[in-house]
Short mmCIF file of C-alpha atoms in Angstrom, two decimals:
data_model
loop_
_atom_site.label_atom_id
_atom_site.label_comp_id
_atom_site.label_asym_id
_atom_site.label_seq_id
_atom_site.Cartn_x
_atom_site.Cartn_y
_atom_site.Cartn_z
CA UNK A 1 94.91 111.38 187.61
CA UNK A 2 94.11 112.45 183.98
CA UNK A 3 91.14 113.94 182.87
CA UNK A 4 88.77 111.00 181.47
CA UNK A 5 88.26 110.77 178.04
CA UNK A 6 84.46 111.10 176.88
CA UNK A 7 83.34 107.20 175.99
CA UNK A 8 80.34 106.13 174.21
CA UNK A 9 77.39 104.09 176.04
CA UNK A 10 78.54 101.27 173.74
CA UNK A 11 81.94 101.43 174.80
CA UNK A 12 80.43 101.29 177.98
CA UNK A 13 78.40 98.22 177.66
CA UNK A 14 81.20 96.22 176.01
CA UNK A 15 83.33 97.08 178.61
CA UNK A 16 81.08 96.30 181.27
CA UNK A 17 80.40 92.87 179.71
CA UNK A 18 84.42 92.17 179.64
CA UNK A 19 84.16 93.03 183.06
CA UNK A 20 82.12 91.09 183.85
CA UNK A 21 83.32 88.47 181.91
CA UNK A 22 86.39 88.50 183.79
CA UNK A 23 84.79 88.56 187.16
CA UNK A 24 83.08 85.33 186.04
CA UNK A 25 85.99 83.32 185.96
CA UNK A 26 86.41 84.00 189.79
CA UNK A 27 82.93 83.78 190.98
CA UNK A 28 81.17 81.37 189.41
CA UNK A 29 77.60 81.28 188.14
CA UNK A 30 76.36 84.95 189.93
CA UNK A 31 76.26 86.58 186.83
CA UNK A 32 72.88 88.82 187.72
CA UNK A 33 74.26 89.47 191.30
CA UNK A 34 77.82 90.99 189.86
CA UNK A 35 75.56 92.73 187.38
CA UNK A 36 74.06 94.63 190.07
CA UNK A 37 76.94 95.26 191.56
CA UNK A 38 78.56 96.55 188.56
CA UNK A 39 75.70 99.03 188.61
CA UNK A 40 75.90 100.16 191.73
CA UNK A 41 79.74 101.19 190.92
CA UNK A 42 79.00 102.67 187.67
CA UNK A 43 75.86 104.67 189.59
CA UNK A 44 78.96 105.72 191.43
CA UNK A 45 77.19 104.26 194.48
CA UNK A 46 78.43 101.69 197.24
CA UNK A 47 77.26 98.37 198.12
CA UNK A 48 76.60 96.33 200.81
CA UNK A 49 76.96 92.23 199.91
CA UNK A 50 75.22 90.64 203.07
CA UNK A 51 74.98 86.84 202.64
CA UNK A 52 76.07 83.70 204.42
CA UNK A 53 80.15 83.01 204.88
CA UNK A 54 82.35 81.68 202.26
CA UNK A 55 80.02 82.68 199.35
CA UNK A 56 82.34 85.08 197.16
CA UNK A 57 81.68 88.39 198.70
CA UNK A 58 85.14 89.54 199.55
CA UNK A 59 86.36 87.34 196.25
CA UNK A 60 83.72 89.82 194.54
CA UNK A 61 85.24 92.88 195.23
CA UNK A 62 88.60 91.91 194.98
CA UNK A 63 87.57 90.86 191.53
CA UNK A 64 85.70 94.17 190.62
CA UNK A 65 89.02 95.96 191.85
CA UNK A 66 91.32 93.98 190.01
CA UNK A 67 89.05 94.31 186.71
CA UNK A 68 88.78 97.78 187.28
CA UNK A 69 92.06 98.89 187.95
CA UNK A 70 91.29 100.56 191.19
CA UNK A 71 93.39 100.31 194.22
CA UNK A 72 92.28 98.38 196.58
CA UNK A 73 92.45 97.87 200.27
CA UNK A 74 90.70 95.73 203.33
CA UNK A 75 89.43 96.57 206.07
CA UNK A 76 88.45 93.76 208.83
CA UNK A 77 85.93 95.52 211.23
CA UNK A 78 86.37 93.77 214.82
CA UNK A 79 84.85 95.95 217.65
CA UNK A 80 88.11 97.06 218.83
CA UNK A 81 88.49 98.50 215.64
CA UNK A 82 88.62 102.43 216.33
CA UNK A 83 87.84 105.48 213.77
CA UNK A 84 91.37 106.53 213.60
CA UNK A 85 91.95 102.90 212.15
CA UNK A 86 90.48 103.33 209.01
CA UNK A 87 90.31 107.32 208.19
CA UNK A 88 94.16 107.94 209.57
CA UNK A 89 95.30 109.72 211.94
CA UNK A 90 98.35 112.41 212.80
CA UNK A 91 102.00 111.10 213.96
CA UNK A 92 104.44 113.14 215.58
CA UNK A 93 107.50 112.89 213.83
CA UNK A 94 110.41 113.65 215.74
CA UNK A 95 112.62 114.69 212.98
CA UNK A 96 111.26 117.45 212.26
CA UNK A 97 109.09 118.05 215.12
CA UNK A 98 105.51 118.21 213.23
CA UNK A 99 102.82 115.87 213.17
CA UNK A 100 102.02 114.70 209.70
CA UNK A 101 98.49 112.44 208.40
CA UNK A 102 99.27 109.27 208.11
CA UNK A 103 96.52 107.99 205.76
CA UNK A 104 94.12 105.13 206.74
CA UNK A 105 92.78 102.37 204.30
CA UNK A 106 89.63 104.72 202.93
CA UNK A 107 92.57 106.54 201.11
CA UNK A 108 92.06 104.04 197.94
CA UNK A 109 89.67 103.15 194.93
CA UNK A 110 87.93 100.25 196.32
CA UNK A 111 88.06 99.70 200.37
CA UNK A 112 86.57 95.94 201.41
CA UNK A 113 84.59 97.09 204.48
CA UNK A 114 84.76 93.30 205.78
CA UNK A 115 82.24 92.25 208.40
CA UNK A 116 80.49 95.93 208.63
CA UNK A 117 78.41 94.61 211.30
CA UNK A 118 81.07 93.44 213.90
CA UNK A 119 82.70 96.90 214.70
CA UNK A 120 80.59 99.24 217.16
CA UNK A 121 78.50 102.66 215.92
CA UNK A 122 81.15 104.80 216.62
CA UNK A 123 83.35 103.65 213.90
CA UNK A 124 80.84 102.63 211.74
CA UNK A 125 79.95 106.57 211.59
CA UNK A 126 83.41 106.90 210.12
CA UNK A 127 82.47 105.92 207.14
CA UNK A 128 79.40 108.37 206.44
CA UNK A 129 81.10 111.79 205.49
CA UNK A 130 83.92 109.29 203.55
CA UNK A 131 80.53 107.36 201.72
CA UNK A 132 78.84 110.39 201.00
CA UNK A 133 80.83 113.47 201.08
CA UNK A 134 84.04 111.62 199.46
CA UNK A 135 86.20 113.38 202.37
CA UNK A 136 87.42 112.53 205.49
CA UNK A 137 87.97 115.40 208.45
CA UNK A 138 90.41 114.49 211.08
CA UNK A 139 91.22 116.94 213.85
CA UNK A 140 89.57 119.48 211.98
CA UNK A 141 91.39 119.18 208.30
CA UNK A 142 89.65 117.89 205.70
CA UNK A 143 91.22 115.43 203.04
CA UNK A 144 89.60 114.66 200.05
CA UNK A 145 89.36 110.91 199.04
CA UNK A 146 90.39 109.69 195.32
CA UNK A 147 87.91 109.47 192.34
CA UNK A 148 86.82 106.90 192.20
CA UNK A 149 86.10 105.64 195.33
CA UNK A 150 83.58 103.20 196.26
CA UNK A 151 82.70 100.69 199.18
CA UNK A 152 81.94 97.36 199.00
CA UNK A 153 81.00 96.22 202.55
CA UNK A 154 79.59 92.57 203.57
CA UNK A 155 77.68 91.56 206.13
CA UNK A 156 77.15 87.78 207.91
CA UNK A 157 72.61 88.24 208.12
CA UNK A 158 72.28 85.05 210.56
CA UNK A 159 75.09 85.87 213.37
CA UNK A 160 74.19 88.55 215.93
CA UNK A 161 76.29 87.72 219.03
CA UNK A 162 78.86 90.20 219.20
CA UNK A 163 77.79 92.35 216.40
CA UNK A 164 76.31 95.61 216.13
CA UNK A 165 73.35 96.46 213.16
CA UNK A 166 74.52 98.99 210.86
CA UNK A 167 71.53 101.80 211.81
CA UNK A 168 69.50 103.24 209.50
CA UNK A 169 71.55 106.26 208.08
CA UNK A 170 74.48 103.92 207.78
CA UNK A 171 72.16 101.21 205.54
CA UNK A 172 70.62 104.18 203.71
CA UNK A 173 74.35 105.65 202.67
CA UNK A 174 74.51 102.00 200.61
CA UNK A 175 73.16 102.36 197.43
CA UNK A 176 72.35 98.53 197.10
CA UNK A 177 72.24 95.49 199.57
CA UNK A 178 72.96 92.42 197.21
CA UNK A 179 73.03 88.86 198.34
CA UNK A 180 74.43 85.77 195.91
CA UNK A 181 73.13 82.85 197.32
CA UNK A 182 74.06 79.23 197.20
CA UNK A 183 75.19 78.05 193.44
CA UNK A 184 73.93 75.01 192.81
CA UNK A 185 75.37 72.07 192.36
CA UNK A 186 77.45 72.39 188.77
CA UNK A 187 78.46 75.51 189.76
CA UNK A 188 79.84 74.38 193.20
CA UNK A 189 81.31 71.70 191.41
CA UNK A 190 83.03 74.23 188.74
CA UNK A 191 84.88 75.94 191.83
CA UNK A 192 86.38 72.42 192.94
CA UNK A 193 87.37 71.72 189.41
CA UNK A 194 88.96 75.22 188.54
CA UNK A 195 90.60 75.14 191.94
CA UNK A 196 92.71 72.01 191.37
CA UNK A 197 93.33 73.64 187.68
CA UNK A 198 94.84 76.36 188.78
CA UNK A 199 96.80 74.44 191.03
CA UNK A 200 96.79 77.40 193.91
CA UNK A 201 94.61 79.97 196.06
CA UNK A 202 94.93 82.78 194.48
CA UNK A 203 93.32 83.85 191.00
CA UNK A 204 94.84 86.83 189.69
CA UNK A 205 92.36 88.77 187.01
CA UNK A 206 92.98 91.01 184.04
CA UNK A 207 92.86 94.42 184.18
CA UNK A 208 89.62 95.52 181.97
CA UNK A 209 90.17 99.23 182.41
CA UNK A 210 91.66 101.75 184.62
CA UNK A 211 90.24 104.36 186.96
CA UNK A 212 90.28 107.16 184.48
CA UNK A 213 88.11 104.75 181.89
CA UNK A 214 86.05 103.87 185.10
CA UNK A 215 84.77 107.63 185.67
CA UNK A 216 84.52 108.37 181.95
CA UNK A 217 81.94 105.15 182.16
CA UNK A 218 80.33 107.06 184.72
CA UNK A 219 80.31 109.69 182.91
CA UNK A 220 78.02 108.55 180.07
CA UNK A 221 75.95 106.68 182.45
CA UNK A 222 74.89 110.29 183.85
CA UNK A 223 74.33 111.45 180.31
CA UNK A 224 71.58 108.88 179.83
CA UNK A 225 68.32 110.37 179.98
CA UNK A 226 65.48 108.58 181.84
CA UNK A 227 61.95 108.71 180.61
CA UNK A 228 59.61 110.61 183.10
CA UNK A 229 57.12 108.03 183.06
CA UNK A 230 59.88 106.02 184.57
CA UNK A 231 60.80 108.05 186.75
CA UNK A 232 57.74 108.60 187.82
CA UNK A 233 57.36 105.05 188.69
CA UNK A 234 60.43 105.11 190.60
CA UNK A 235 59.05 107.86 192.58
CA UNK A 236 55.37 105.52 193.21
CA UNK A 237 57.44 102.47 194.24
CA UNK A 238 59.04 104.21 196.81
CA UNK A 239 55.43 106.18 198.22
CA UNK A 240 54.29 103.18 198.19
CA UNK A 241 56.31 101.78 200.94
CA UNK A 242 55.73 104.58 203.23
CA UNK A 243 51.81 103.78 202.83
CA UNK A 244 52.24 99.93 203.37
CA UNK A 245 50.46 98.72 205.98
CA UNK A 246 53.39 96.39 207.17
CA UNK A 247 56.03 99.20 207.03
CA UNK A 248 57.05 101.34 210.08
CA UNK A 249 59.54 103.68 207.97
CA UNK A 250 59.52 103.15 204.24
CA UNK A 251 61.95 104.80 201.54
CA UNK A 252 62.64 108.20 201.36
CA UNK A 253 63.43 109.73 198.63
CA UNK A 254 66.50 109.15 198.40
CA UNK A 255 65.26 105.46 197.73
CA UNK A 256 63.69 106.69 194.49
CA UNK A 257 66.56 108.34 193.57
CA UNK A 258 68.43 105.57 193.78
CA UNK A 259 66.24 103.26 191.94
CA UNK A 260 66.76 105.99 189.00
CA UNK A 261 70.39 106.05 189.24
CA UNK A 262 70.46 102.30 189.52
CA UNK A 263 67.73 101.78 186.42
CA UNK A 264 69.90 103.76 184.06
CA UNK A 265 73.55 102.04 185.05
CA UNK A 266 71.89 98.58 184.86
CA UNK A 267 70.24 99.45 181.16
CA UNK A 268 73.38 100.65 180.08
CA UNK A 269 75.12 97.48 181.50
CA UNK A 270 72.45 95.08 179.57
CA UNK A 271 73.50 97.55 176.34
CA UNK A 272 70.53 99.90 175.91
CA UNK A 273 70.48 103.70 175.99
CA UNK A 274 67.20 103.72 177.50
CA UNK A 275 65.22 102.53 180.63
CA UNK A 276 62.55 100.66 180.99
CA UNK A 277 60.24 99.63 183.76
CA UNK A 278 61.95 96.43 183.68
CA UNK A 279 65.41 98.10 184.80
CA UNK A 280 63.18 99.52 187.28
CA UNK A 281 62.15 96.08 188.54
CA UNK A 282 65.43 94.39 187.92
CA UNK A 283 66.89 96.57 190.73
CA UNK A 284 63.93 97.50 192.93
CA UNK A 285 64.44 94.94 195.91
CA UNK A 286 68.22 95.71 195.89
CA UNK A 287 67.74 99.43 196.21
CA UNK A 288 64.61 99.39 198.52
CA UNK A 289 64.59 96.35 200.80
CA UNK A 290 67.11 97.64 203.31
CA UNK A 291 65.43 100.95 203.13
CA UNK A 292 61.96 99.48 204.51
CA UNK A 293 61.85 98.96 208.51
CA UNK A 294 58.47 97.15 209.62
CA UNK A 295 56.51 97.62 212.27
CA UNK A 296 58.02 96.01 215.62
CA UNK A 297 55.02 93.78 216.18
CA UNK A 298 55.68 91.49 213.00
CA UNK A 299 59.40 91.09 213.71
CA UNK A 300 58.02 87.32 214.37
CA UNK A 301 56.41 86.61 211.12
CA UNK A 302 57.69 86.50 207.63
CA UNK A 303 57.18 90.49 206.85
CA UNK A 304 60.66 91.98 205.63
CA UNK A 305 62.01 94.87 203.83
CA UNK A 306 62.19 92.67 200.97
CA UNK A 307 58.50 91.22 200.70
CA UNK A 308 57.08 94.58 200.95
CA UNK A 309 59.71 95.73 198.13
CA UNK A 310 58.37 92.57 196.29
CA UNK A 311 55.37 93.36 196.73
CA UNK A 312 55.39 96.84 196.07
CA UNK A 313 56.18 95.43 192.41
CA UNK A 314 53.06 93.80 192.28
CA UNK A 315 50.90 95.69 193.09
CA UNK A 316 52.43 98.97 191.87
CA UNK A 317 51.15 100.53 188.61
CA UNK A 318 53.57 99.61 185.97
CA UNK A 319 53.35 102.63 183.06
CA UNK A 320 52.98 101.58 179.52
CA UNK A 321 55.66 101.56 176.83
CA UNK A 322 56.86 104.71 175.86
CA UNK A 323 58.48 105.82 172.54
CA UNK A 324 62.22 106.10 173.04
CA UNK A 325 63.67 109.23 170.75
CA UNK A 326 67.31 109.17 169.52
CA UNK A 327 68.90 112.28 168.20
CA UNK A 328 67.91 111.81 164.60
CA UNK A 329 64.25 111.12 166.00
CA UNK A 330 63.97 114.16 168.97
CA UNK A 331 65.10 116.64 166.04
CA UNK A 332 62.16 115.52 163.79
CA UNK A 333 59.72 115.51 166.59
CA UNK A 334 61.06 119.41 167.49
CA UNK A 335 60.36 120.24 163.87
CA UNK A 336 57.11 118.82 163.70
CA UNK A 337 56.51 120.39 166.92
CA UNK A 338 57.61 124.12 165.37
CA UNK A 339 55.40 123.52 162.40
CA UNK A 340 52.23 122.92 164.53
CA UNK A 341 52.11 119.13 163.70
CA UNK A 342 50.89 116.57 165.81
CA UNK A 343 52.54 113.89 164.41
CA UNK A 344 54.15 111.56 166.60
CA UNK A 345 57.49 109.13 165.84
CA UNK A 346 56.95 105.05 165.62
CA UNK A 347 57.36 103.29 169.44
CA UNK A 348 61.02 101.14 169.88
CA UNK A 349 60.17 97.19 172.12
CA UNK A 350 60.44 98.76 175.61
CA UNK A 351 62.86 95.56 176.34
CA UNK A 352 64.28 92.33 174.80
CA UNK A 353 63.61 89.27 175.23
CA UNK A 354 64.20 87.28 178.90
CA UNK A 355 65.01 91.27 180.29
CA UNK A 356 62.49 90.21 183.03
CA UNK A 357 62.15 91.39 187.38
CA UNK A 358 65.63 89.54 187.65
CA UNK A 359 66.45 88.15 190.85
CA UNK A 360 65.92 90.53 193.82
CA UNK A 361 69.36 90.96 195.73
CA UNK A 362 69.50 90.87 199.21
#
């Protein structure tokens, strides 16, 4: 793989929005949902779809792999499904009396992790050093993993026979837990029409960019610089759900960290090089919910990872606009600054217009 090319943050944002453009035409009318999703990937993060059957989430990420030009693989978990089976494992080969790696499906830019929930612990654990190390150590060797690689895993939320809840350190290695939800009834309506238009299953996508263009995106999203107020309120959402009364184990910080990393990819996404409190709150319930447990005794009422994360929001501090500085802008603020000034530069709209909570995935 080449060396990626250093890309603007409004090359970025017009990509993203042919991306998701594209995606559109195969999953109709979830336009925030793949948005969020899109974020996680360009937070170089992985995501966990968990939502009813036969709502798009393995059309999703075959989508978002096709649009990105990653290489992509599936993975149906079934709990026979051993380790081996999706990091690889060695073969003797008798022809020259050795035994060689014979890569599993992780060895790709986009693995499917279909039906997370329905293979046991033990190879669910596979997939943490591969999620957050990028590696994978069999008998001892250790084989790194191709940038980029991301997992998109889903999860059925209402069937529990004969399945096995991903555990805590598993749930807190996804970045985001997204659901999409029913479309309503044009939308459903648009899938019957464009399937007899098409005249077959399949629906092949164009190629937006390419895996090098996908980690120079990446790139500039980690060159965005995040207010501290903002970060600051990333850092009180996720106190707060440690000292909720309903909550048993809340976020750690690795749960603000996230909603940082998240913040930044989604502003860049909606075409700003700056985040607001909004970003914050567009991807709060998506980053936190599945990183909130509550206490055992209200397992029976309507308390969830996700009310407390919605409620964190309201209840939360929210800090005030801040000034955004460009270049042109910090450089006259430093000079000021040197000449003992204390002039300040005119305040930018914190957001535009309908750049609201957005819908809380999952």
């Amino acid at each position: 793989m080449t060396h990626p090319t250093q890309m603007s943050l409004r090359q970025v944002s017009e990509l993203s929005s042919a991306v998701l453009d594209e995606v559109d035409r195969a999953v109709v009318g979830k336009r925030e949902p793949l948005r969020l999703v899109l974020a996680g990937i360009l937070a170089g993060g992985h995501v966990l779809l968990e939502d009813y059957p036969g709502l798009g989430k393995t059309l999703a990420a075959r989508s978002f792999a096709q649009t990105l030009g990653l290489d992509f693989k599936r993975a149906q978990f079934t709990p026979d499904l051993l380790p081996g089976d999706i990091t690889g494992s060695f073969v003797y080969d008798q022809r020259v009396g050795e035994f060689e790696f014979r890569a599993g499906p992780l060895f790709t830019g986009l693995l499917l992790a279909d039906e997370i929930n329905r293979t046991p612990p033990k190879t669910q654990a596979a997939l943490l050093e591969a999620m957050q190390e990028k590696q994978v150590t069999v008998e001892g060797r250790t084989f790194p993993l191709p940038r980029p690689f991301h997992v998109l895993a889903t999860a059925n939320p209402v069937e529990y026979e004969g399945t096995y809840p991903l555990p805590e350190a598993q749930l807190d290695r996804f970045l985001m837990r997204i659901s999409f939800g029913y479309p309503t009834l044009d939308e459903e309506w648009e899938i019957l029409s464009s399937r007899m238009a098409r005249q077959r299953e399949e629906q092949q996508l164009e190629r937006i960019v390419d895996a090098d263009q996908l980690l120079a995106m990446q790139a500039a999203v980690e060159a965005t610089a995040v207010d501290e107020s903002v970060g600051r309120y990333c850092v009180a959402l996720a106190a707060a759900s440690r000292a909720h009364g309903d909550v048993l184990m809340g976020a750690s910080p690795r749960g603000a960290l996230g909603l940082l990393l998240c913040a930044r990819a989604y502003a860049v996404v909606d075409g700003r090089d700056y985040v607001t409190p909004e970003d914050v709150k567009a991807v709060a319930v998506p980053v936190l919910a599945h990183r909130i447990t509550v206490k055992p005794e209200l397992w029976m009422s309507n308390a969830s990872g996700r009310s407390v994360a919605e409620s964190l929001l309201r209840t939360v501090a929210t800090p005030s606009a801040r000034e955004h500085l460009g270049a042109d802008a910090a450089a006259t603020s430093a000079a000021v600054a040197t000449s003992g000034s204390t002039a300040r530069p005119a305040a930018r709209p914190a957001a535009g217009p309908g750049h609201g909570s957005g819908p809380a995935g999952g």
